[in-house]
Amino acid sequence: MSSVIASTRLSVLDRSRIREGHDGPAALRDTVRLAQDLESLGYHRFWVSEHHSVPGVAGSAPTVLAAAVAAATSTIRVGSGGVMLPNHQPLVVAEQFGVLESLFPGRIDMGIGRSVGFTDGIRRALGRDRSDADDFAARLEELLGWFTGEQSAHPQVHARPAEGLRVPPYLLATGEGAVIAARAGLPLVIGDLRSRDTMLRAVEDYRGRFRPSLWAQEPYVVIAGTVVVAGTEQDARRLLRPEAWSLAHSRTHGAFPPLVPPERIGSMPMTARERAFYEAGLEGHVAGTEEQVADALSAVIKDTAADEVMVTTSTYDREALLDSFRRLAGVAQLAPHGTALDRPSGASGTVRSAHP
């Protein structure tokens, strides 16, 4: 298999997708079990997300879920992909990650995003509006200052137990996120793989503007997107159907529904607009057999010079999803944590960056 993939860290972001016939608690338990499975396969990190009032997503409190995942695992890095900073006070975010890092030292990542609620109703319930994303750079600076003790907005206040801890921050690129990450000297997480040209421009801009910081001395790029591996190309494309249909439904009805079995989707009535979104949702991903995925993923890594790939795949069939992750681990030549393919940060022969 490709040496390019084998020298690139491989991680997973799970959105705790609800499956038809199951409920939110089952989805959260599935997330914890998946983290355990991926740890045994040698994946580098496992992140959870923040969504509010989405019918098909159970992950609404990433720091709480990250704590459950970290408690159920022992070696894989655990974090958020991400905590949406406009929805929260920076002090509270710092305190939460300070607690996580204190309980699970050396394993916690702080992925931060700049999105606000999905709909006007959600934003009102959160006490936010679209303009709250405009001061993201200032809120980010305050958040990082709570860890270093250098924030100036509240000189008599200290974030306990965060102050003095080094929880690695990552910035999710949306809008101007790549520029903000570069100026703050933070690692960048960018997706999706379908928008290749947009991704390449943002990565180039990020590297060109990057300023070394306490958090990262050099640019660090994580590319994120759907990657599916199956025995045949047809089987891989079948696994794409539930998420593609859910995306099409969200574009036409305003919310992601629970995932449904792929066999049902072909017989579902769709408007022309829904059908167009659905067909578009099937394209542009890295999907196929081991050989096809190795070739396609190697090309993306070479184009972006990515340090890490974060897989965001979801589908209805949990066992098929786990099989895809097993096959991908084989493509990437992953090994259990602590072996030669997962040396501590800075060791030679594994990755190009010493970032955790």
PDB file of C-alpha atoms in Angstrom, residues 12 17-18 43 77 85 96 121 123 132 138 150 156 162 175 177 206 208 216 223 311 319 345:
ATOM      1  CA  VAL A  12     -11.876   9.924  13.080  1.00  0.00           C
ATOM      2  CA  ARG A  17     -25.631   9.929  14.065  1.00  0.00           C
ATOM      3  CA  ILE A  18     -28.987   8.468  15.051  1.00  0.00           C
ATOM      4  CA  TYR A  43      -6.222   5.332  14.930  1.00  0.00           C
ATOM      5  CA  ARG A  77      -6.360  10.985  21.782  1.00  0.00           C
ATOM      6  CA  LEU A  85     -16.974  29.027  20.464  1.00  0.00           C
ATOM      7  CA  GLN A  96     -14.178  22.288  30.722  1.00  0.00           C
ATOM      8  CA  GLY A 121     -34.810  29.189  16.324  1.00  0.00           C
ATOM      9  CA  ARG A 123     -29.746  30.628  17.698  1.00  0.00           C
ATOM     10  CA  ASP A 132     -21.779  36.425  17.221  1.00  0.00           C
ATOM     11  CA  ALA A 138     -11.095  37.960  19.851  1.00  0.00           C
ATOM     12  CA  GLU A 150      -2.246  36.093  29.754  1.00  0.00           C
ATOM     13  CA  GLN A 156      -8.675  39.244  38.499  1.00  0.00           C
ATOM     14  CA  ALA A 162      -6.995  25.183  32.942  1.00  0.00           C
ATOM     15  CA  GLY A 175     -15.239  31.056   6.168  1.00  0.00           C
ATOM     16  CA  GLY A 177     -11.082  30.150   9.601  1.00  0.00           C
ATOM     17  CA  TYR A 206      -2.847  29.120   5.731  1.00  0.00           C
ATOM     18  CA  GLY A 208       1.680  31.349   3.619  1.00  0.00           C
ATOM     19  CA  ALA A 216       2.519  25.304  17.064  1.00  0.00           C
ATOM     20  CA  ILE A 223      -7.835  17.334   6.014  1.00  0.00           C
ATOM     21  CA  VAL A 311     -12.351  10.585   8.518  1.00  0.00           C
ATOM     22  CA  GLU A 319     -20.926  -3.184  11.276  1.00  0.00           C
ATOM     23  CA  SER A 345       5.529  13.247  19.146  1.00  0.00           C
TER      24      SER A 345
END
